[in-house]
mmCIF file of C-alpha atoms in Angstrom:
data_model
loop_
_atom_site.group_PDB
_atom_site.id
_atom_site.type_symbol
_atom_site.label_atom_id
_atom_site.label_comp_id
_atom_site.label_asym_id
_atom_site.label_seq_id
_atom_site.Cartn_x
_atom_site.Cartn_y
_atom_site.Cartn_z
ATOM 1 C CA MET A 1 -0.711 28.160 -20.777
ATOM 2 C CA ALA A 2 2.098 30.015 -19.273
ATOM 3 C CA GLN A 3 5.532 28.464 -18.863
ATOM 4 C CA GLU A 4 5.644 28.634 -15.201
ATOM 5 C CA GLU A 5 2.357 27.127 -15.015
ATOM 6 C CA ALA A 6 3.513 24.256 -16.820
ATOM 7 C CA SER A 7 6.394 23.576 -14.512
ATOM 8 C CA GLN A 8 4.308 23.045 -11.481
ATOM 9 C CA SER A 9 2.554 19.783 -11.392
ATOM 10 C CA ILE A 10 1.146 17.038 -13.818
ATOM 11 C CA ARG A 11 -2.320 16.355 -13.675
ATOM 12 C CA THR A 12 -2.964 13.649 -16.160
ATOM 13 C CA LEU A 13 -1.653 12.493 -19.608
ATOM 14 C CA SER A 14 -4.384 11.603 -22.008
ATOM 15 C CA GLY A 15 -4.693 10.466 -25.537
ATOM 16 C CA SER A 16 -4.133 7.527 -27.627
ATOM 17 C CA GLU A 17 -3.170 9.641 -30.823
ATOM 18 C CA ARG A 18 -1.146 12.364 -29.272
ATOM 19 C CA ARG A 19 2.272 12.621 -27.791
ATOM 20 C CA LEU A 20 4.172 15.149 -25.881
ATOM 21 C CA THR A 21 7.078 16.882 -27.162
ATOM 22 C CA SER A 22 9.499 19.543 -25.521
ATOM 23 C CA ASP A 23 12.217 22.057 -26.459
ATOM 24 C CA SER A 24 13.538 21.727 -22.953
ATOM 25 C CA ALA A 25 16.526 19.485 -21.495
ATOM 26 C CA MET A 26 15.207 16.236 -20.632
ATOM 27 C CA PRO A 27 16.537 14.728 -17.140
ATOM 28 C CA THR A 28 18.695 11.767 -17.534
ATOM 29 C CA VAL A 29 17.746 8.278 -16.297
ATOM 30 C CA SER A 30 20.885 7.858 -14.379
ATOM 31 C CA SER A 31 20.285 10.752 -12.113
ATOM 32 C CA ASP A 32 16.641 11.091 -11.956
ATOM 33 C CA PHE A 33 15.502 7.446 -11.980
ATOM 34 C CA GLU A 34 18.563 5.389 -10.788
ATOM 35 C CA GLY A 35 17.717 2.177 -9.382
ATOM 36 C CA SER A 36 14.194 2.049 -11.267
ATOM 37 C CA SER A 37 13.405 -0.786 -13.601
ATOM 38 C CA PHE A 38 11.908 0.356 -17.143
ATOM 39 C CA ASP A 39 11.600 -1.653 -20.441
ATOM 40 C CA THR A 40 11.786 0.014 -23.974
ATOM 41 C CA GLY A 41 8.025 -0.369 -24.463
ATOM 42 C CA THR A 42 5.217 2.219 -24.588
ATOM 43 C CA MET A 43 5.299 5.154 -22.147
ATOM 44 C CA SER A 44 2.695 4.396 -19.607
ATOM 45 C CA GLY A 45 2.325 6.801 -16.727
ATOM 46 C CA ILE A 46 2.787 10.032 -14.863
ATOM 47 C CA ILE A 47 5.186 11.137 -12.149
ATOM 48 C CA ALA A 48 4.087 14.242 -10.325
ATOM 49 C CA SER A 49 5.572 17.277 -8.794
ATOM 50 C CA THR A 50 8.812 18.375 -10.859
ATOM 51 C CA GLY A 51 10.842 21.274 -10.510
ATOM 52 C CA ALA A 52 12.073 21.562 -14.170
ATOM 53 C CA PRO A 53 12.702 24.949 -14.855
ATOM 54 C CA ASN A 54 11.030 26.691 -18.132
ATOM 55 C CA ALA A 55 9.509 23.568 -19.432
ATOM 56 C CA THR A 56 7.297 24.014 -22.357
ATOM 57 C CA ALA A 57 5.127 21.647 -24.232
ATOM 58 C CA SER A 58 3.383 21.029 -27.494
ATOM 59 C CA ILE A 59 1.018 18.134 -28.659
ATOM 60 C CA THR A 60 2.004 16.578 -31.971
ATOM 61 C CA SER A 61 -0.167 13.986 -33.947
ATOM 62 C CA THR A 62 1.395 10.622 -34.166
ATOM 63 C CA ASP A 63 0.298 7.076 -34.757
ATOM 64 C CA GLU A 64 2.413 5.698 -31.789
ATOM 65 C CA PRO A 65 0.148 4.962 -28.966
ATOM 66 C CA LEU A 66 0.185 6.332 -25.418
ATOM 67 C CA THR A 67 -1.205 4.577 -22.449
ATOM 68 C CA ARG A 68 -3.048 6.603 -20.096
ATOM 69 C CA LEU A 69 -2.881 6.454 -16.418
ATOM 70 C CA VAL A 70 -6.164 7.822 -15.212
ATOM 71 C CA GLY A 71 -6.107 10.842 -13.038
ATOM 72 C CA GLY A 72 -7.067 14.462 -12.536
ATOM 73 C CA ASN A 73 -10.104 15.261 -14.723
ATOM 74 C CA PRO A 74 -10.621 11.851 -16.296
ATOM 75 C CA THR A 75 -13.039 13.302 -19.222
ATOM 76 C CA THR A 76 -10.612 15.965 -20.384
ATOM 77 C CA ALA A 77 -8.092 15.708 -23.326
ATOM 78 C CA ILE A 78 -5.097 18.006 -24.398
ATOM 79 C CA SER A 79 -5.743 19.762 -27.739
ATOM 80 C CA GLY A 80 -3.140 21.017 -30.018
ATOM 81 C CA ASN A 81 -3.117 24.441 -28.486
ATOM 82 C CA MET A 82 -3.059 23.497 -24.935
ATOM 83 C CA THR A 83 -6.962 23.826 -24.498
ATOM 84 C CA ALA A 84 -9.426 21.185 -23.065
ATOM 85 C CA THR A 85 -11.652 19.393 -25.406
ATOM 86 C CA SER A 86 -13.939 16.461 -24.841
ATOM 87 C CA THR A 87 -14.239 15.360 -28.393
ATOM 88 C CA ALA A 88 -11.560 12.928 -28.638
ATOM 89 C CA PRO A 89 -12.387 9.211 -27.780
ATOM 90 C CA ARG A 90 -11.325 8.211 -24.134
ATOM 91 C CA PRO A 91 -8.334 6.074 -24.392
ATOM 92 C CA SER A 92 -7.936 2.925 -22.314
ATOM 93 C CA ASN A 93 -5.306 2.515 -19.771
ATOM 94 C CA THR A 94 -2.939 -0.394 -20.108
ATOM 95 C CA GLN A 95 -0.509 0.707 -17.156
ATOM 96 C CA PRO A 96 -0.941 -1.322 -13.844
ATOM 97 C CA CYS A 97 -1.508 0.395 -10.885
ATOM 98 C CA ASN A 98 -0.985 -2.281 -7.879
ATOM 99 C CA ASN A 99 -0.781 -4.876 -10.513
ATOM 100 C CA TYR A 100 -4.163 -4.188 -12.435
ATOM 101 C CA PRO A 101 -4.952 -1.417 -14.711
ATOM 102 C CA GLU A 102 -8.432 -1.384 -13.557
ATOM 103 C CA PHE A 103 -7.222 -0.263 -10.130
ATOM 104 C CA CYS A 104 -5.874 3.266 -11.444
ATOM 105 C CA SER A 105 -9.287 4.836 -11.665
ATOM 106 C CA ARG A 106 -10.710 3.194 -8.305
ATOM 107 C CA LYS A 107 -10.791 4.756 -5.013
ATOM 108 C CA TYR A 108 -7.882 3.561 -2.413
ATOM 109 C CA SER A 109 -11.141 2.637 -0.396
ATOM 110 C CA ASN A 110 -12.392 0.442 -3.237
ATOM 111 C CA ILE A 111 -9.885 -2.226 -3.502
ATOM 112 C CA THR A 112 -8.923 -5.369 -1.652
ATOM 113 C CA GLU A 113 -5.198 -5.857 -0.972
ATOM 114 C CA VAL A 114 -3.332 -8.632 0.620
ATOM 115 C CA CYS A 115 -1.707 -7.719 3.768
ATOM 116 C CA ALA A 116 1.532 -9.404 5.241
ATOM 117 C CA HIS A 117 1.019 -10.086 8.740
ATOM 118 C CA ASN A 118 4.162 -9.282 10.828
ATOM 119 C CA SER A 119 5.865 -8.556 7.773
ATOM 120 C CA PRO A 120 9.537 -8.348 8.854
ATOM 121 C CA PHE A 121 9.593 -11.583 11.117
ATOM 122 C CA THR A 122 11.078 -13.807 8.342
ATOM 123 C CA ARG A 123 13.617 -15.891 10.605
ATOM 124 C CA LYS A 124 13.833 -19.564 9.529
ATOM 125 C CA ASN A 125 13.249 -22.058 11.985
ATOM 126 C CA ASN A 126 12.098 -19.556 14.473
ATOM 127 C CA ALA A 127 8.880 -19.806 16.303
ATOM 128 C CA GLY A 128 8.350 -16.076 15.865
ATOM 129 C CA SER A 129 8.282 -15.901 12.317
ATOM 130 C CA ASN A 130 5.222 -15.156 9.968
ATOM 131 C CA GLN A 131 6.430 -15.016 6.660
ATOM 132 C CA GLU A 132 8.837 -16.941 4.497
ATOM 133 C CA PHE A 133 10.194 -14.038 2.328
ATOM 134 C CA GLY A 134 11.452 -10.540 3.085
ATOM 135 C CA VAL A 135 9.690 -7.193 2.233
ATOM 136 C CA THR A 136 11.094 -6.823 -1.297
ATOM 137 C CA GLN A 137 9.787 -10.040 -2.286
ATOM 138 C CA GLN A 138 6.664 -9.570 -0.658
ATOM 139 C CA LEU A 139 6.008 -6.389 -2.469
ATOM 140 C CA ASN A 140 7.498 -7.803 -5.736
ATOM 141 C CA ASP A 141 4.785 -10.812 -5.412
ATOM 142 C CA GLY A 142 1.990 -8.283 -4.903
ATOM 143 C CA VAL A 143 1.511 -7.705 -1.131
ATOM 144 C CA ARG A 144 0.506 -4.101 -0.963
ATOM 145 C CA MET A 145 -0.145 -3.762 2.902
ATOM 146 C CA VAL A 146 2.687 -4.366 5.519
ATOM 147 C CA GLN A 147 2.386 -4.657 9.127
ATOM 148 C CA ALA A 148 4.389 -5.307 12.177
ATOM 149 C CA GLN A 149 5.052 -4.828 16.018
ATOM 150 C CA ALA A 150 7.778 -2.223 16.875
ATOM 151 C CA HIS A 151 9.515 -2.218 20.169
ATOM 152 C CA PHE A 152 11.353 0.809 21.702
ATOM 153 C CA VAL A 153 14.824 -0.448 22.981
ATOM 154 C CA ASN A 154 17.370 2.028 24.601
ATOM 155 C CA GLY A 155 15.665 4.878 22.357
ATOM 156 C CA THR A 156 15.517 3.041 19.113
ATOM 157 C CA LEU A 157 12.776 1.448 17.489
ATOM 158 C CA TYR A 158 12.940 -2.489 16.429
ATOM 159 C CA PHE A 159 10.629 -4.736 14.910
ATOM 160 C CA CYS A 160 10.341 -7.438 17.311
ATOM 161 C CA HIS A 161 7.933 -10.360 17.691
ATOM 162 C CA THR A 162 6.632 -10.471 21.230
ATOM 163 C CA SER A 163 10.029 -9.807 22.797
ATOM 164 C CA CYS A 164 13.387 -8.952 20.892
ATOM 165 C CA ASP A 165 15.120 -12.028 22.601
ATOM 166 C CA LEU A 166 12.474 -14.187 20.726
ATOM 167 C CA LEU A 167 12.832 -12.460 17.316
ATOM 168 C CA ASN A 168 14.733 -9.231 16.639
ATOM 169 C CA ALA A 169 14.142 -8.307 12.793
ATOM 170 C CA GLY A 170 16.458 -5.194 13.028
ATOM 171 C CA THR A 171 15.524 -1.592 13.077
ATOM 172 C CA VAL A 172 12.542 -0.052 11.897
ATOM 173 C CA GLU A 173 14.679 2.639 10.048
ATOM 174 C CA ALA A 174 16.488 -0.464 8.193
ATOM 175 C CA TYR A 175 13.108 -2.133 7.188
ATOM 176 C CA LEU A 176 11.705 1.355 5.957
ATOM 177 C CA THR A 177 14.885 1.967 3.927
ATOM 178 C CA GLU A 178 14.496 -1.303 2.026
ATOM 179 C CA VAL A 179 10.569 -0.335 1.437
ATOM 180 C CA THR A 180 11.636 3.187 0.203
ATOM 181 C CA THR A 181 14.230 1.566 -2.216
ATOM 182 C CA TRP A 182 11.259 -0.731 -3.508
ATOM 183 C CA LEU A 183 9.050 2.240 -3.819
ATOM 184 C CA ALA A 184 11.586 4.085 -5.779
ATOM 185 C CA ALA A 185 11.722 1.573 -8.404
ATOM 186 C CA HIS A 186 8.008 1.238 -8.700
ATOM 187 C CA PRO A 187 6.291 4.394 -9.472
ATOM 188 C CA PHE A 188 2.835 2.981 -10.101
ATOM 189 C CA ASP A 189 2.258 1.239 -6.731
ATOM 190 C CA VAL A 190 0.357 2.466 -3.651
ATOM 191 C CA ILE A 191 1.206 0.481 -0.217
ATOM 192 C CA THR A 192 -0.077 0.700 3.336
ATOM 193 C CA ILE A 193 1.787 0.370 6.523
ATOM 194 C CA ILE A 194 0.460 -0.426 9.857
ATOM 195 C CA PHE A 195 2.909 0.338 12.777
ATOM 196 C CA GLY A 196 2.265 -1.812 16.065
ATOM 197 C CA ASN A 197 3.108 0.119 19.026
ATOM 198 C CA PHE A 198 4.300 -2.738 21.454
ATOM 199 C CA ASN A 199 5.081 0.026 24.123
ATOM 200 C CA TYR A 200 1.746 1.779 24.115
ATOM 201 C CA ASN A 201 1.183 1.035 27.784
ATOM 202 C CA ASP A 202 4.675 2.397 28.966
ATOM 203 C CA LYS A 203 4.923 5.766 30.652
ATOM 204 C CA ASP A 204 7.794 8.044 31.089
ATOM 205 C CA ALA A 205 8.916 9.589 34.456
ATOM 206 C CA ASN A 206 6.012 12.093 34.317
ATOM 207 C CA GLY A 207 3.321 9.585 33.623
ATOM 208 C CA ALA A 208 2.942 10.401 29.796
ATOM 209 C CA PRO A 209 3.043 7.523 27.305
ATOM 210 C CA LEU A 210 6.536 6.591 26.399
ATOM 211 C CA VAL A 211 6.045 5.694 22.679
ATOM 212 C CA THR A 212 3.815 7.815 20.487
ATOM 213 C CA SER A 213 3.537 8.860 16.776
ATOM 214 C CA LYS A 214 6.475 11.140 17.529
ATOM 215 C CA ASN A 215 9.077 8.413 18.115
ATOM 216 C CA PHE A 216 8.303 7.037 14.497
ATOM 217 C CA VAL A 217 9.355 10.253 12.823
ATOM 218 C CA ASP A 218 13.032 9.594 13.116
ATOM 219 C CA PRO A 219 13.338 6.255 11.238
ATOM 220 C CA VAL A 220 10.743 7.347 8.737
ATOM 221 C CA GLU A 221 12.395 10.267 7.906
ATOM 222 C CA LYS A 222 16.146 8.774 7.998
ATOM 223 C CA SER A 223 14.864 5.875 5.806
ATOM 224 C CA GLY A 224 13.680 8.426 3.115
ATOM 225 C CA LEU A 225 10.214 7.342 3.206
ATOM 226 C CA LYS A 226 8.541 10.449 4.479
ATOM 227 C CA GLN A 227 8.416 11.791 0.641
ATOM 228 C CA TYR A 228 6.097 9.269 -0.402
ATOM 229 C CA ILE A 229 3.899 9.464 2.561
ATOM 230 C CA TYR A 230 0.152 10.885 1.903
ATOM 231 C CA GLN A 231 -1.491 13.212 4.511
ATOM 232 C CA PRO A 232 -5.148 13.168 3.971
ATOM 233 C CA PRO A 233 -7.177 16.340 4.501
ATOM 234 C CA LYS A 234 -8.497 14.812 7.761
ATOM 235 C CA THR A 235 -7.441 12.359 10.261
ATOM 236 C CA ALA A 236 -10.736 10.371 10.213
ATOM 237 C CA MET A 237 -11.412 9.401 6.544
ATOM 238 C CA THR A 238 -14.514 7.895 5.240
ATOM 239 C CA LEU A 239 -14.774 5.570 2.343
ATOM 240 C CA GLU A 240 -15.703 8.337 -0.168
ATOM 241 C CA ASP A 241 -13.056 10.764 1.125
ATOM 242 C CA TRP A 242 -10.032 8.543 -0.162
ATOM 243 C CA PRO A 243 -8.415 9.551 -3.603
ATOM 244 C CA THR A 244 -8.098 7.113 -6.439
ATOM 245 C CA LEU A 245 -4.834 5.280 -6.735
ATOM 246 C CA SER A 246 -3.902 7.365 -9.917
ATOM 247 C CA GLU A 247 -4.312 10.551 -7.974
ATOM 248 C CA LEU A 248 -2.060 9.189 -5.246
ATOM 249 C CA ILE A 249 0.458 8.192 -8.036
ATOM 250 C CA ILE A 250 0.244 11.333 -9.711
ATOM 251 C CA SER A 251 0.743 13.392 -6.581
ATOM 252 C CA GLY A 252 3.885 11.230 -5.690
ATOM 253 C CA LYS A 253 2.150 10.437 -2.179
ATOM 254 C CA ARG A 254 1.893 6.630 -2.657
ATOM 255 C CA VAL A 255 2.175 5.205 1.051
ATOM 256 C CA ILE A 256 -0.747 5.421 3.729
ATOM 257 C CA THR A 257 0.784 5.032 7.414
ATOM 258 C CA PHE A 258 -1.177 4.097 10.336
ATOM 259 C CA ILE A 259 -0.576 3.543 14.142
ATOM 260 C CA ASP A 260 -2.567 1.312 16.203
ATOM 261 C CA TYR A 261 -2.098 2.981 19.492
ATOM 262 C CA ASN A 262 -0.888 6.318 20.971
ATOM 263 C CA PHE A 263 -1.383 8.376 17.939
ATOM 264 C CA ASP A 264 -0.684 11.949 17.994
ATOM 265 C CA THR A 265 -1.832 13.545 14.689
ATOM 266 C CA ASP A 266 -1.574 17.017 15.802
ATOM 267 C CA ALA A 267 2.442 16.296 16.055
ATOM 268 C CA VAL A 268 2.452 13.736 13.185
ATOM 269 C CA PRO A 269 -0.482 14.335 11.029
ATOM 270 C CA TRP A 270 0.586 11.902 8.136
ATOM 271 C CA LEU A 271 0.641 8.924 10.838
ATOM 272 C CA LEU A 272 -3.071 8.281 11.095
ATOM 273 C CA TRP A 273 -4.769 6.522 13.978
ATOM 274 C CA GLU A 274 -5.640 3.094 12.357
ATOM 275 C CA PHE A 275 -8.961 2.901 14.236
ATOM 276 C CA TYR A 276 -10.344 6.331 13.156
ATOM 277 C CA ASN A 277 -10.151 4.837 9.500
ATOM 278 C CA VAL A 278 -9.930 1.093 9.746
ATOM 279 C CA TRP A 279 -11.661 -1.566 11.842
ATOM 280 C CA GLU A 280 -10.800 -5.435 11.935
ATOM 281 C CA THR A 281 -12.321 -8.528 12.323
ATOM 282 C CA PRO A 282 -11.171 -10.619 15.485
ATOM 283 C CA PHE A 283 -7.526 -11.318 15.423
ATOM 284 C CA SER A 284 -5.218 -14.173 16.377
ATOM 285 C CA PRO A 285 -7.658 -16.879 16.488
ATOM 286 C CA THR A 286 -6.920 -20.555 17.361
ATOM 287 C CA GLY A 287 -10.176 -21.775 15.641
ATOM 288 C CA ASN A 288 -11.013 -21.610 11.871
ATOM 289 C CA ALA A 289 -14.520 -19.732 12.478
ATOM 290 C CA PHE A 290 -13.182 -16.410 11.210
ATOM 291 C CA PRO A 291 -16.149 -14.387 12.186
ATOM 292 C CA CYS A 292 -16.852 -11.058 10.155
ATOM 293 C CA THR A 293 -17.781 -9.118 13.215
ATOM 294 C CA ILE A 294 -16.002 -6.053 14.588
ATOM 295 C CA GLY A 295 -13.051 -7.026 16.630
ATOM 296 C CA ARG A 296 -11.368 -3.449 17.186
ATOM 297 C CA PRO A 297 -11.969 -0.955 17.982
ATOM 298 C CA ASP A 298 -14.432 -1.185 20.930
ATOM 299 C CA GLY A 299 -17.719 0.724 20.928
ATOM 300 C CA ILE A 300 -17.787 1.078 17.095
ATOM 301 C CA GLY A 301 -21.288 0.522 15.725
ATOM 302 C CA ASP A 302 -22.410 -1.245 12.538
ATOM 303 C CA LYS A 303 -23.368 2.205 10.973
ATOM 304 C CA LYS A 304 -20.053 3.774 11.475
ATOM 305 C CA ALA A 305 -18.294 0.501 10.363
ATOM 306 C CA ARG A 306 -19.946 0.810 6.851
ATOM 307 C CA GLU A 307 -18.249 4.115 6.504
ATOM 308 C CA LEU A 308 -14.720 2.879 7.215
ATOM 309 C CA LEU A 309 -12.125 0.765 5.598
ATOM 310 C CA TYR A 310 -12.098 -2.738 7.168
ATOM 311 C CA MET A 311 -9.509 -5.639 7.492
ATOM 312 C CA ALA A 312 -10.313 -9.262 7.650
ATOM 313 C CA ASN A 313 -7.876 -10.947 9.954
ATOM 314 C CA HIS A 314 -7.237 -14.465 8.729
ATOM 315 C CA ASN A 315 -4.352 -15.923 10.341
ATOM 316 C CA LEU A 316 -4.784 -19.174 12.291
ATOM 317 C CA ASN A 317 -2.621 -19.939 15.338
ATOM 318 C CA VAL A 318 -1.600 -22.554 17.714
ATOM 319 C CA GLU A 319 -0.552 -21.788 21.285
ATOM 320 C CA ILE A 320 2.829 -22.914 22.327
ATOM 321 C CA SER A 321 5.007 -22.229 25.725
ATOM 322 C CA ILE A 322 8.796 -20.958 25.086
ATOM 323 C CA ALA A 323 10.908 -19.745 27.925
ATOM 324 C CA GLY A 324 8.018 -19.345 30.301
ATOM 325 C CA MET A 325 5.922 -17.377 27.588
ATOM 326 C CA ASN A 326 2.642 -18.312 26.017
ATOM 327 C CA LEU A 327 2.786 -17.510 22.413
ATOM 328 C CA LEU A 328 0.404 -17.757 19.716
ATOM 329 C CA ILE A 329 2.387 -18.992 16.437
ATOM 330 C CA PRO A 330 1.122 -19.579 12.857
ATOM 331 C CA ASN A 331 -0.642 -23.082 12.443
ATOM 332 C CA THR A 332 1.538 -23.965 9.433
ATOM 333 C CA VAL A 333 0.207 -27.325 9.302
ATOM 334 C CA VAL A 334 -3.246 -26.127 7.760
ATOM 335 C CA LEU A 335 -1.785 -23.282 5.660
ATOM 336 C CA ASN A 336 -3.019 -25.153 2.487
ATOM 337 C CA VAL A 337 -6.562 -24.763 3.835
ATOM 338 C CA THR A 338 -6.359 -21.289 5.753
ATOM 339 C CA ASN A 339 -4.957 -19.758 2.770
ATOM 340 C CA GLY A 340 -6.989 -21.464 0.085
ATOM 341 C CA VAL A 341 -9.617 -19.974 -2.352
ATOM 342 C CA ASN A 342 -12.388 -22.265 -1.329
ATOM 343 C CA GLY A 343 -13.459 -24.474 1.610
ATOM 344 C CA THR A 344 -14.341 -24.305 5.397
ATOM 345 C CA GLY A 345 -11.828 -22.157 7.203
ATOM 346 C CA SER A 346 -10.509 -20.637 3.828
ATOM 347 C CA LEU A 347 -9.426 -17.107 3.170
ATOM 348 C CA GLY A 348 -11.985 -17.487 0.106
ATOM 349 C CA GLU A 349 -14.760 -18.466 2.314
ATOM 350 C CA MET A 350 -14.215 -15.679 4.730
ATOM 351 C CA THR A 351 -13.846 -13.087 2.188
ATOM 352 C CA GLU A 352 -17.155 -14.312 0.445
ATOM 353 C CA ARG A 353 -19.096 -14.505 3.875
ATOM 354 C CA CYS A 354 -17.688 -10.906 4.922
ATOM 355 C CA THR A 355 -18.529 -9.584 1.553
ATOM 356 C CA ASN A 356 -22.172 -10.617 1.963
ATOM 357 C CA ASN A 357 -22.270 -9.507 5.502
ATOM 358 C CA TRP A 358 -21.160 -6.155 4.860
ATOM 359 C CA GLY A 359 -21.999 -5.390 1.297
ATOM 360 C CA ARG A 360 -18.591 -5.046 0.186
ATOM 361 C CA PRO A 361 -15.374 -7.000 0.232
ATOM 362 C CA PRO A 362 -12.739 -6.433 2.924
ATOM 363 C CA ASN A 363 -10.211 -3.796 2.018
ATOM 364 C CA PHE A 364 -7.208 -5.837 3.609
ATOM 365 C CA LEU A 365 -6.933 -9.422 3.831
ATOM 366 C CA LEU A 366 -4.204 -10.179 6.613
ATOM 367 C CA VAL A 367 -2.490 -13.478 6.339
ATOM 368 C CA ASP A 368 0.710 -15.343 7.524
ATOM 369 C CA TYR A 369 2.980 -16.968 4.797
ATOM 370 C CA TYR A 370 1.221 -15.272 1.975
ATOM 371 C CA ASN A 371 3.040 -17.563 -0.395
ATOM 372 C CA ALA A 372 1.692 -20.732 1.209
ATOM 373 C CA GLY A 373 -1.539 -22.310 -0.057
ATOM 374 C CA PRO A 374 -3.170 -25.131 -2.045
ATOM 375 C CA THR A 375 -1.830 -23.292 -5.286
ATOM 376 C CA ASN A 376 0.781 -20.552 -5.707
ATOM 377 C CA GLY A 377 -0.679 -17.197 -5.318
ATOM 378 C CA SER A 378 -3.934 -18.399 -3.765
ATOM 379 C CA VAL A 379 -4.286 -15.501 -1.355
ATOM 380 C CA PHE A 380 -3.764 -13.260 -4.314
ATOM 381 C CA GLU A 381 -6.595 -15.171 -6.321
ATOM 382 C CA VAL A 382 -8.964 -14.606 -3.463
ATOM 383 C CA ALA A 383 -8.155 -10.707 -3.645
ATOM 384 C CA ALA A 384 -8.481 -10.733 -7.340
ATOM 385 C CA ARG A 385 -12.087 -12.195 -6.978
ATOM 386 C CA ALA A 386 -13.055 -9.811 -4.532
ATOM 387 C CA ASN A 387 -11.836 -7.015 -6.803
ATOM 388 C CA ASN A 388 -13.725 -8.505 -9.765
ATOM 389 C CA VAL A 389 -10.544 -8.900 -11.816
ATOM 390 C CA ALA A 390 -8.917 -11.911 -13.379
ATOM 391 C CA TYR A 391 -6.015 -13.199 -11.510
ATOM 392 C CA ASN A 392 -3.263 -13.307 -14.181
ATOM 393 C CA ARG A 393 0.159 -13.362 -12.362
ATOM 394 C CA SER A 394 2.451 -16.082 -10.887
ATOM 395 C CA CYS A 395 3.522 -16.131 -7.304
ATOM 396 C CA CYS A 396 5.649 -16.660 -5.168
ATOM 397 C CA GLY A 397 9.482 -16.757 -5.124
ATOM 398 C CA THR A 398 12.958 -14.979 -5.357
ATOM 399 C CA GLU A 399 12.629 -13.427 -8.799
ATOM 400 C CA SER A 400 11.010 -10.170 -9.249
ATOM 401 C CA LEU A 401 7.801 -10.499 -10.551
ATOM 402 C CA ALA A 402 7.849 -6.616 -11.366
ATOM 403 C CA ALA A 403 10.113 -7.149 -14.099
ATOM 404 C CA GLY A 404 7.176 -8.444 -16.200
ATOM 405 C CA LEU A 405 4.931 -5.810 -15.758
ATOM 406 C CA VAL A 406 4.573 -2.953 -18.170
ATOM 407 C CA ARG A 407 6.903 -0.258 -17.408
ATOM 408 C CA PRO A 408 7.405 2.998 -18.939
ATOM 409 C CA ALA A 409 10.185 3.673 -21.455
ATOM 410 C CA ALA A 410 12.864 5.725 -19.626
ATOM 411 C CA THR A 411 12.975 8.611 -22.222
ATOM 412 C CA CYS A 412 9.531 8.951 -22.371
ATOM 413 C CA LEU A 413 9.173 8.914 -18.701
ATOM 414 C CA GLY A 414 11.814 11.670 -18.432
ATOM 415 C CA LEU A 415 9.944 13.414 -21.122
ATOM 416 C CA VAL A 416 6.713 13.603 -18.812
ATOM 417 C CA VAL A 417 8.499 14.526 -15.588
ATOM 418 C CA ALA A 418 10.345 17.251 -17.413
ATOM 419 C CA LEU A 419 7.315 18.811 -18.896
ATOM 420 C CA ALA A 420 4.975 18.856 -15.955
ATOM 421 C CA VAL A 421 1.823 19.648 -18.027
ATOM 422 C CA ALA A 422 -1.271 20.993 -16.154
ATOM 423 C CA LEU A 423 -4.700 20.639 -17.836
ATOM 424 C CA MET A 424 -6.707 23.769 -18.264
ATOM 425 C CA VAL A 425 -10.652 22.821 -18.016
#
């Protein structure tokens, strides 16, 4: 392989009996991975798209095991002269992707994740709150989709619940900056963000929509999130179109973004219209029937729905009146049932029923107070059952659970980033 080819992109690292070596200078952890959390264990994974100049690589035999992040061509291994061979036994992956090694080789569309409904709204003793912990703790605990309602106020987007006078959680930029910081420290995780556009009915002086996808570009870019956002090959993706988690991780594009209304994919192709790609069950119910029928968008048929991602809305509400406003707020009294694994009205019961109805589990389970339930982590146990994996984590609190996960050794990860080895087939 030519040296210039080797410096462009990493496709996959493969082999339990081979390791990479290089005569090029390695990037330092302090300059290239500042803020990241690594332990001193086995090298496990790949970071993509590096500009390391004149990197060369060789393969040497060793008894020291290397774990594999499955991606690129999963049946190809690297031989000593940098040609492909399929004679070596396939190694097993031990690096978690979104908390489970099994997810690395799965399509994004073939995984059930917990979604924090109104993720930024965590104000204590405020009727507009939907979560107890902030977004960093949500992500540490295992949430992989976040959602919230954005309000356009004096030219700036804020996350507010119904009214910024009721609950103002700060600017969208500040929230996304926190998410970006977390992403930088967790290179093997893929997350999804849904932006709710509160002002979708507002018009400017010319009668055009006041707030569209274009208004979200500024906070996304200023927060640093843009570098992580995946732009699909088309704006309306089917289940088969989505890449695997490992492919997203290898590419470095580990964030999927949607907007619910006033999309403009011509101007902002990476901010997808939610309802071209995702349908939802009825939302904001005050009864615990939690139907698995199509709530949004209008007019979608069952045949089309079976080709798309779908979200099970499972947040039970009560209606109250505050300052002349009728509001639906979380029914916290019955969270032990609503967020439970079993029983009438439970998240587990709804997930099983939707799975039976549609022949596959929901992709996203939208919940309030994800940390509440009959047991710690009950909503994540429901997701694990839907994913057919063993729930083996703990939840939920103020300590970073991510610190307990397998992380790559800093020197080995730096080695992989510097080499940028592309397989030849």
